[in-house]
Amino acid sequence: MKRGFVFLVSLVAVALLILRSESSRTVLVAQESTTPISTTPISTAPASTAQTAPAGSKALGSKAAEESTQVKDGYVGREVCRECHSENYDLHAMHGHAHTFALASEEKIASKFAGREFDYGEPYGRYQYEQDEDGLSVRNPDKREDSFPLQYALGSGHHAITLLSLAKDAEKGTVAYEHRGSWFRDRDRLGRTPGQPLTVPQSESERFGMKHVDNVMQKCIYCHTTTGTVVDQEIVGLTANVNCEKCHGPGAEHVQQARLMKDPPSFSVGSGKWDSESEIQLCGDCHRLPEAITLKELREYPDKLARFQPVGLLRSKCFIESEGALRCTTCHNPHKTITALSETEHVAKCIQCHQTAHNSQVACPISPADGCIKCHMPKYDFESLGTGFHDHWIRVHPED
């Protein structure tokens, strides 16, 4: 675990140094590099002039945006990774991680809100959404307030999309407002954003969104992008979505080795030094670790903790007795969306470690070849989220 933690701390430290560099300051920096693979070493020197894309001017990840990106600070972009890893590139394009951050003004986002109305109820009231040349905004017709700008969209849209806006604050400098309404794929509906308590708004802005400050605000951006940090109501050094280098780290050195060597050494998470605890630390950085959960919840383990898979996995007997063999990627291909696998394929993952023919393994005495997921990892449906999550605390569940 120490090695995984050190890896993450190092990665975050490097990212923060990069993002604080004045030479890389932008409002919205294009997402990818289209630099072709060559036989010359890749330059990682910071660009002297940062490319910028004003909010709403172009879709993040568009071809025009990609062409403006410069190779700098060790990050090369997923287009460069594609040169040698085309299969993973194609799989990742279908994964939720490839669509976690966008401008709210983009057509694919704005079309889900513009022209629609959502009645939250008290104490916030009705929301009406409109899209114009300034972007997507929301207003409360009952309160006769000015419209409130909606800047960014968080979430892949596989289940839901929540909107976020940055604003100036006298005390904190910059704060984020997580909009009270979200779009949910099930029934193409607008509904209440999950996890927000019903509190009396302390300002007009809080009528439209839950206020986030400091680390919580930064974490919202951190977990939905490859790089990016909030500075003065802008996102500096933004690379949208959770791409290759979010998990693997800056790839310039690896690319240089691949260009110069026939058989380059494994990179970061593919190296022999990478173990299960390092991997769980990495995934849990955004999918939650026990340290992010209250002691009361850890003791009582309410159903809602099924959302935070590493928390359950770490207390599973399967993990504890595997002596480091069981990890996230034992069952999940991190590049492949979960919906691309059938339940039969998931069950096969269980059976490979619980075969009746092996005395060293423990086979299920009730159903040794079927029903593993339903019995030992049941799905808890969350109506407020429009989806469900399988409990990763793998165990024999007590009868209701």
Short mmCIF file of C-alpha atoms in Angstrom, two decimals:
data_model
loop_
_atom_site.label_atom_id
_atom_site.label_comp_id
_atom_site.label_asym_id
_atom_site.label_seq_id
_atom_site.Cartn_x
_atom_site.Cartn_y
_atom_site.Cartn_z
CA MET A 1 0.00 0.00 0.00
CA LYS A 2 2.89 2.32 0.77
CA ARG A 3 4.24 1.99 -2.75
CA GLY A 4 0.85 2.72 -4.28
CA PHE A 5 0.37 5.72 -2.01
CA VAL A 6 3.83 7.07 -2.84
CA PHE A 7 3.07 6.66 -6.56
CA LEU A 8 -0.16 8.62 -6.25
CA VAL A 9 1.38 11.36 -4.12
CA SER A 10 4.18 11.73 -6.65
CA LEU A 11 1.73 11.87 -9.54
CA VAL A 12 -0.45 14.50 -7.87
CA ALA A 13 2.60 16.56 -6.84
CA VAL A 14 3.92 16.61 -10.40
CA ALA A 15 0.49 17.54 -11.73
CA LEU A 16 0.13 20.41 -9.28
CA LEU A 17 3.53 21.80 -10.20
CA ILE A 18 2.60 21.63 -13.85
CA LEU A 19 -0.81 23.17 -13.41
CA ARG A 20 0.54 26.08 -11.38
CA SER A 21 3.00 27.04 -14.10
CA GLU A 22 2.16 30.44 -15.54
CA SER A 23 3.27 29.24 -18.95
CA SER A 24 0.48 26.66 -19.06
CA ARG A 25 -2.36 28.86 -17.78
CA THR A 26 -5.50 28.53 -19.90
CA VAL A 27 -9.24 28.70 -19.58
CA LEU A 28 -9.83 25.52 -21.52
CA VAL A 29 -6.87 23.74 -23.05
CA ALA A 30 -7.49 21.33 -25.86
CA GLN A 31 -7.51 17.72 -24.98
CA GLU A 32 -5.16 15.74 -27.16
CA SER A 33 -1.89 15.79 -29.05
CA THR A 34 -1.83 14.61 -32.62
CA THR A 35 1.94 14.44 -32.74
CA PRO A 36 2.85 11.35 -34.83
CA ILE A 37 5.26 8.73 -33.61
CA SER A 38 8.74 9.45 -34.92
CA THR A 39 12.22 8.12 -34.30
CA THR A 40 13.35 11.26 -32.51
CA PRO A 41 13.11 11.87 -28.78
CA ILE A 42 10.03 13.72 -27.69
CA SER A 43 10.48 17.20 -26.26
CA THR A 44 8.92 17.78 -22.86
CA ALA A 45 9.90 21.42 -22.43
CA PRO A 46 6.98 23.67 -21.42
CA ALA A 47 5.48 25.60 -24.30
CA SER A 48 6.38 29.25 -24.33
CA THR A 49 2.90 30.31 -25.32
CA ALA A 50 -0.12 28.40 -24.07
CA GLN A 51 -2.95 27.65 -26.46
CA THR A 52 -6.36 28.67 -25.15
CA ALA A 53 -9.95 27.98 -26.04
CA PRO A 54 -12.46 30.40 -24.51
CA ALA A 55 -15.36 28.71 -22.73
CA GLY A 56 -17.96 27.56 -25.20
CA SER A 57 -15.83 28.18 -28.28
CA LYS A 58 -15.27 24.57 -29.26
CA ALA A 59 -16.05 21.10 -28.01
CA LEU A 60 -13.46 19.55 -25.77
CA GLY A 61 -11.76 16.74 -27.64
CA SER A 62 -12.81 18.02 -31.04
CA LYS A 63 -10.33 17.83 -33.93
CA ALA A 64 -9.83 21.60 -33.85
CA ALA A 65 -9.13 21.45 -30.14
CA GLU A 66 -6.75 18.52 -30.48
CA GLU A 67 -4.68 20.26 -33.14
CA SER A 68 -3.98 23.19 -30.81
CA THR A 69 -2.48 21.06 -28.04
CA GLN A 70 1.27 21.11 -27.53
CA VAL A 71 3.36 18.31 -26.08
CA LYS A 72 4.52 19.69 -22.75
CA ASP A 73 5.21 18.76 -19.16
CA GLY A 74 5.56 15.08 -20.06
CA TYR A 75 1.94 14.65 -21.20
CA VAL A 76 1.51 13.49 -24.79
CA GLY A 77 -2.24 12.82 -25.10
CA ARG A 78 -4.16 9.67 -25.95
CA GLU A 79 -3.68 10.13 -29.71
CA VAL A 80 0.03 9.39 -29.25
CA CYS A 81 -0.80 6.35 -27.11
CA ARG A 82 -2.98 5.13 -29.96
CA GLU A 83 0.04 4.61 -32.21
CA CYS A 84 1.02 1.46 -30.30
CA HIS A 85 -2.13 0.74 -28.27
CA SER A 86 -4.91 1.06 -30.82
CA GLU A 87 -7.02 -1.72 -29.30
CA ASN A 88 -7.07 -0.10 -25.87
CA TYR A 89 -7.66 3.28 -27.50
CA ASP A 90 -10.76 1.98 -29.27
CA LEU A 91 -12.07 0.26 -26.13
CA HIS A 92 -11.48 3.37 -24.03
CA ALA A 93 -13.47 5.49 -26.50
CA MET A 94 -16.57 3.50 -25.53
CA HIS A 95 -15.84 3.67 -21.80
CA GLY A 96 -17.44 6.17 -19.45
CA HIS A 97 -13.98 7.44 -18.52
CA ALA A 98 -13.62 8.90 -22.02
CA HIS A 99 -16.66 11.17 -21.52
CA THR A 100 -16.46 12.47 -17.96
CA PHE A 101 -16.01 16.21 -18.61
CA ALA A 102 -17.44 18.63 -21.16
CA LEU A 103 -18.59 22.18 -21.64
CA ALA A 104 -22.25 22.58 -20.71
CA SER A 105 -22.69 24.61 -23.91
CA GLU A 106 -21.81 21.64 -26.13
CA GLU A 107 -24.79 20.43 -28.12
CA LYS A 108 -24.64 16.92 -26.66
CA ILE A 109 -25.04 18.43 -23.17
CA ALA A 110 -27.18 21.51 -23.77
CA SER A 111 -29.78 19.49 -25.72
CA LYS A 112 -30.56 17.52 -22.56
CA PHE A 113 -31.48 20.68 -20.63
CA ALA A 114 -32.36 23.58 -22.97
CA GLY A 115 -36.07 24.29 -23.35
CA ARG A 116 -36.98 22.07 -20.42
CA GLU A 117 -38.29 22.76 -16.93
CA PHE A 118 -37.73 20.97 -13.65
CA ASP A 119 -39.59 21.65 -10.41
CA TYR A 120 -37.30 20.87 -7.50
CA GLY A 121 -39.82 21.94 -4.88
CA GLU A 122 -39.07 23.92 -1.78
CA PRO A 123 -36.78 25.54 -0.85
CA TYR A 124 -35.38 25.96 -4.39
CA GLY A 125 -38.36 26.15 -6.72
CA ARG A 126 -38.66 25.69 -10.48
CA TYR A 127 -35.78 25.69 -12.94
CA GLN A 128 -36.07 26.71 -16.58
CA TYR A 129 -33.13 26.09 -18.92
CA GLU A 130 -32.14 27.98 -22.03
CA GLN A 131 -29.23 27.99 -24.47
CA ASP A 132 -28.09 31.11 -26.30
CA GLU A 133 -24.88 32.64 -27.65
CA ASP A 134 -23.54 32.92 -24.10
CA GLY A 135 -24.05 29.23 -23.37
CA LEU A 136 -26.40 27.20 -21.18
CA SER A 137 -28.12 28.91 -18.26
CA VAL A 138 -30.93 28.35 -15.77
CA ARG A 139 -33.43 30.69 -14.21
CA ASN A 140 -36.09 30.52 -11.53
CA PRO A 141 -39.25 32.11 -12.98
CA ASP A 142 -40.96 32.28 -9.60
CA LYS A 143 -38.16 34.25 -7.95
CA ARG A 144 -37.61 36.68 -10.85
CA GLU A 145 -33.86 36.33 -10.53
CA ASP A 146 -31.29 36.76 -13.26
CA SER A 147 -30.29 33.62 -15.13
CA PHE A 148 -27.46 31.57 -13.65
CA PRO A 149 -24.69 30.37 -16.02
CA LEU A 150 -24.01 26.64 -16.22
CA GLN A 151 -20.43 26.05 -17.37
CA TYR A 152 -19.28 22.46 -17.11
CA ALA A 153 -20.81 18.99 -17.34
CA LEU A 154 -19.52 16.18 -15.13
CA GLY A 155 -20.38 12.56 -15.76
CA SER A 156 -20.26 10.30 -18.81
CA GLY A 157 -23.98 10.32 -19.48
CA HIS A 158 -24.07 6.53 -19.24
CA HIS A 159 -26.17 7.12 -16.13
CA ALA A 160 -26.30 10.84 -15.37
CA ILE A 161 -24.82 14.29 -15.99
CA THR A 162 -24.41 16.99 -13.35
CA LEU A 163 -23.56 20.61 -14.10
CA LEU A 164 -20.94 22.73 -12.35
CA SER A 165 -20.20 26.47 -12.34
CA LEU A 166 -17.26 28.45 -10.96
CA ALA A 167 -17.82 31.83 -9.35
CA LYS A 168 -15.91 34.56 -7.54
CA ASP A 169 -16.23 34.56 -3.77
CA ALA A 170 -15.17 37.29 -1.36
CA GLU A 171 -13.86 34.84 1.25
CA LYS A 172 -12.52 31.92 -0.78
CA GLY A 173 -11.60 33.63 -4.04
CA THR A 174 -13.24 30.94 -6.15
CA VAL A 175 -16.05 28.54 -5.30
CA ALA A 176 -17.94 25.91 -7.29
CA TYR A 177 -21.69 25.48 -7.45
CA GLU A 178 -22.91 21.96 -8.17
CA HIS A 179 -26.27 22.50 -9.83
CA ARG A 180 -29.33 21.23 -7.96
CA GLY A 181 -30.71 19.51 -11.04
CA SER A 182 -29.14 16.67 -13.04
CA TRP A 183 -30.01 14.77 -16.19
CA PHE A 184 -30.62 11.02 -15.88
CA ARG A 185 -30.46 8.59 -18.76
CA ASP A 186 -33.29 6.43 -17.45
CA ARG A 187 -36.47 7.93 -18.96
CA ASP A 188 -34.43 10.91 -20.23
CA ARG A 189 -35.46 12.92 -17.17
CA LEU A 190 -34.32 15.84 -15.06
CA GLY A 191 -34.20 15.24 -11.32
CA ARG A 192 -32.61 16.22 -8.07
CA THR A 193 -28.84 15.94 -7.93
CA PRO A 194 -28.04 13.10 -5.49
CA GLY A 195 -26.21 13.70 -2.24
CA GLN A 196 -27.31 17.28 -1.69
CA PRO A 197 -29.00 18.07 1.63
CA LEU A 198 -32.15 20.19 1.66
CA THR A 199 -30.85 23.37 3.26
CA VAL A 200 -32.12 26.93 3.10
CA PRO A 201 -30.02 28.77 0.49
CA GLN A 202 -27.75 31.40 2.00
CA SER A 203 -27.39 33.29 -1.27
CA GLU A 204 -29.07 33.56 -4.65
CA SER A 205 -26.33 31.39 -6.14
CA GLU A 206 -27.02 28.64 -3.61
CA ARG A 207 -30.59 28.53 -4.85
CA PHE A 208 -29.14 27.11 -8.06
CA GLY A 209 -26.34 24.96 -6.70
CA MET A 210 -24.64 23.42 -3.70
CA LYS A 211 -21.54 25.39 -2.79
CA HIS A 212 -18.19 23.58 -2.80
CA VAL A 213 -14.89 25.10 -1.71
CA ASP A 214 -11.20 24.24 -1.42
CA ASN A 215 -10.31 20.53 -1.68
CA VAL A 216 -13.85 19.37 -2.44
CA MET A 217 -14.06 21.79 -5.37
CA GLN A 218 -10.66 20.73 -6.68
CA LYS A 219 -11.52 17.03 -6.30
CA CYS A 220 -14.59 17.46 -8.51
CA ILE A 221 -12.31 18.59 -11.33
CA TYR A 222 -9.49 16.18 -10.47
CA CYS A 223 -11.65 13.06 -10.67
CA HIS A 224 -13.33 13.97 -13.96
CA THR A 225 -10.26 15.11 -15.91
CA THR A 226 -6.76 13.95 -16.77
CA THR A 227 -5.25 17.26 -15.67
CA GLY A 228 -6.77 20.48 -14.43
CA THR A 229 -7.02 22.66 -11.36
CA VAL A 230 -9.21 25.64 -10.45
CA VAL A 231 -7.49 29.02 -10.33
CA ASP A 232 -9.34 32.36 -10.35
CA GLN A 233 -12.63 31.02 -11.73
CA GLU A 234 -10.79 29.18 -14.50
CA ILE A 235 -9.61 25.62 -14.97
CA VAL A 236 -5.88 25.75 -15.57
CA GLY A 237 -4.05 23.13 -17.63
CA LEU A 238 -7.24 21.27 -18.48
CA THR A 239 -7.16 17.93 -20.26
CA ALA A 240 -10.77 16.78 -20.24
CA ASN A 241 -11.91 13.26 -19.39
CA VAL A 242 -10.14 10.39 -17.65
CA ASN A 243 -7.65 9.43 -20.33
CA CYS A 244 -4.58 7.16 -20.50
CA GLU A 245 -2.26 9.46 -18.58
CA LYS A 246 -4.66 9.92 -15.68
CA CYS A 247 -3.85 6.39 -14.55
CA HIS A 248 -0.53 5.72 -16.29
CA GLY A 249 1.02 9.11 -15.63
CA PRO A 250 2.76 11.43 -18.13
CA GLY A 251 3.86 9.29 -21.07
CA ALA A 252 6.64 11.27 -22.76
CA GLU A 253 9.50 9.18 -21.37
CA HIS A 254 7.71 5.93 -22.21
CA VAL A 255 7.03 7.17 -25.77
CA GLN A 256 10.67 8.11 -26.18
CA GLN A 257 11.77 4.63 -25.08
CA ALA A 258 9.23 3.03 -27.43
CA ARG A 259 10.64 4.99 -30.33
CA LEU A 260 14.24 4.05 -29.57
CA MET A 261 13.87 0.45 -28.33
CA LYS A 262 12.47 -2.68 -29.91
CA ASP A 263 11.16 -3.99 -26.57
CA PRO A 264 10.68 -1.04 -24.18
CA PRO A 265 10.13 -1.75 -20.47
CA SER A 266 6.61 -1.92 -19.09
CA PHE A 267 5.21 1.46 -18.11
CA SER A 268 3.80 2.36 -14.67
CA VAL A 269 0.76 0.16 -13.95
CA GLY A 270 2.03 -2.51 -16.34
CA SER A 271 5.35 -2.95 -14.60
CA GLY A 272 6.30 -5.89 -12.39
CA LYS A 273 6.47 -3.61 -9.36
CA TRP A 274 2.78 -2.85 -9.59
CA ASP A 275 0.79 -4.79 -6.97
CA SER A 276 -2.83 -5.10 -5.89
CA GLU A 277 -2.67 -2.51 -3.12
CA SER A 278 -1.07 0.02 -5.46
CA GLU A 279 -3.85 -0.59 -7.96
CA ILE A 280 -6.64 -0.27 -5.39
CA GLN A 281 -5.08 2.95 -4.12
CA LEU A 282 -5.08 4.31 -7.66
CA CYS A 283 -8.68 3.36 -8.45
CA GLY A 284 -9.83 4.30 -4.95
CA ASP A 285 -8.40 7.78 -5.29
CA CYS A 286 -11.64 8.67 -7.08
CA HIS A 287 -13.84 5.61 -6.48
CA ARG A 288 -13.29 6.09 -2.71
CA LEU A 289 -11.18 4.38 -0.08
CA PRO A 290 -12.15 3.60 3.53
CA GLU A 291 -10.40 6.77 4.72
CA ALA A 292 -13.05 8.80 2.88
CA ILE A 293 -15.90 7.05 4.72
CA THR A 294 -17.04 7.80 8.27
CA LEU A 295 -16.28 5.24 10.96
CA LYS A 296 -20.01 4.88 11.64
CA GLU A 297 -20.71 4.01 8.01
CA LEU A 298 -17.79 1.59 7.90
CA ARG A 299 -19.17 -0.22 10.95
CA GLU A 300 -22.79 -0.28 9.82
CA TYR A 301 -22.05 -0.57 6.08
CA PRO A 302 -25.28 0.91 4.68
CA ASP A 303 -26.41 -0.09 1.20
CA LYS A 304 -25.19 3.21 -0.24
CA LEU A 305 -21.57 2.09 0.25
CA ALA A 306 -22.09 -0.23 -2.71
CA ARG A 307 -21.30 2.89 -4.79
CA PHE A 308 -17.73 2.84 -3.49
CA GLN A 309 -16.34 -0.44 -4.75
CA PRO A 310 -12.82 -0.35 -3.19
CA VAL A 311 -14.34 0.06 0.28
CA GLY A 312 -16.21 -3.21 -0.05
CA LEU A 313 -13.45 -5.09 -1.85
CA LEU A 314 -10.88 -4.37 0.86
CA ARG A 315 -13.02 -6.04 3.52
CA SER A 316 -13.85 -9.06 1.35
CA LYS A 317 -12.52 -12.45 2.40
CA CYS A 318 -11.66 -13.05 -1.25
CA PHE A 319 -9.27 -10.10 -1.15
CA ILE A 320 -7.85 -10.73 2.31
CA GLU A 321 -7.05 -14.39 1.67
CA SER A 322 -5.78 -13.88 -1.87
CA GLU A 323 -2.49 -12.52 -0.45
CA GLY A 324 -2.39 -9.75 -2.99
CA ALA A 325 -3.60 -11.74 -6.00
CA LEU A 326 -7.05 -10.15 -6.17
CA ARG A 327 -7.25 -6.61 -7.51
CA CYS A 328 -9.62 -4.46 -9.56
CA THR A 329 -8.26 -5.70 -12.89
CA THR A 330 -8.72 -9.35 -11.88
CA CYS A 331 -12.32 -8.89 -12.94
CA HIS A 332 -12.35 -5.57 -14.81
CA ASN A 333 -10.59 -4.52 -17.97
CA PRO A 334 -10.02 -0.83 -17.15
CA HIS A 335 -10.21 0.09 -20.83
CA LYS A 336 -13.48 -1.76 -21.52
CA THR A 337 -16.91 -0.54 -20.47
CA ILE A 338 -18.66 -2.81 -18.02
CA THR A 339 -21.76 -3.14 -20.19
CA ALA A 340 -19.70 -4.86 -22.90
CA LEU A 341 -19.43 -7.96 -20.70
CA SER A 342 -22.24 -10.43 -20.02
CA GLU A 343 -23.03 -11.77 -16.55
CA THR A 344 -21.80 -15.17 -17.73
CA GLU A 345 -18.38 -13.66 -18.43
CA HIS A 346 -18.32 -12.10 -14.97
CA VAL A 347 -19.29 -15.39 -13.35
CA ALA A 348 -16.42 -17.08 -15.21
CA LYS A 349 -14.05 -14.71 -13.40
CA CYS A 350 -15.38 -15.99 -10.08
CA ILE A 351 -15.23 -19.65 -11.08
CA GLN A 352 -11.57 -19.48 -12.09
CA CYS A 353 -10.70 -19.07 -8.39
CA HIS A 354 -13.47 -21.30 -7.00
CA GLN A 355 -13.24 -24.56 -8.93
CA THR A 356 -14.47 -27.86 -7.52
CA ALA A 357 -11.57 -29.69 -9.18
CA HIS A 358 -8.94 -27.85 -7.11
CA ASN A 359 -8.56 -28.85 -3.48
CA SER A 360 -6.77 -25.59 -2.75
CA GLN A 361 -9.82 -23.57 -3.82
CA VAL A 362 -13.18 -23.17 -2.09
CA ALA A 363 -16.12 -23.91 -4.37
CA CYS A 364 -19.64 -22.75 -3.57
CA PRO A 365 -21.59 -25.66 -2.01
CA ILE A 366 -24.94 -24.26 -3.21
CA SER A 367 -24.27 -23.34 -6.83
CA PRO A 368 -20.66 -24.00 -7.83
CA ALA A 369 -21.02 -22.87 -11.45
CA ASP A 370 -23.72 -20.22 -11.54
CA GLY A 371 -25.38 -17.37 -9.64
CA CYS A 372 -22.20 -15.99 -8.06
CA ILE A 373 -23.03 -12.34 -8.73
CA LYS A 374 -26.65 -12.49 -7.60
CA CYS A 375 -25.82 -14.22 -4.32
CA HIS A 376 -22.47 -12.75 -3.32
CA MET A 377 -22.43 -9.36 -5.07
CA PRO A 378 -26.10 -8.30 -5.24
CA LYS A 379 -27.04 -5.12 -7.04
CA TYR A 380 -28.50 -2.27 -5.04
CA ASP A 381 -30.68 0.07 -7.06
CA PHE A 382 -30.47 3.78 -6.34
CA GLU A 383 -33.56 5.49 -7.70
CA SER A 384 -32.02 8.92 -7.11
CA LEU A 385 -29.10 7.96 -9.36
CA GLY A 386 -31.14 6.24 -12.03
CA THR A 387 -28.93 3.18 -11.80
CA GLY A 388 -27.58 0.55 -9.44
CA PHE A 389 -24.28 -0.72 -8.08
CA HIS A 390 -23.08 -4.21 -7.24
CA ASP A 391 -21.84 -4.59 -3.69
CA HIS A 392 -18.10 -5.35 -3.83
CA TRP A 393 -17.98 -6.63 -0.25
CA ILE A 394 -18.00 -10.19 -1.57
CA ARG A 395 -19.59 -12.39 1.09
CA VAL A 396 -22.44 -14.68 2.06
CA HIS A 397 -25.28 -12.27 2.63
CA PRO A 398 -27.54 -12.90 5.62
CA GLU A 399 -31.11 -13.83 4.77
CA ASP A 400 -33.57 -10.94 4.88
#
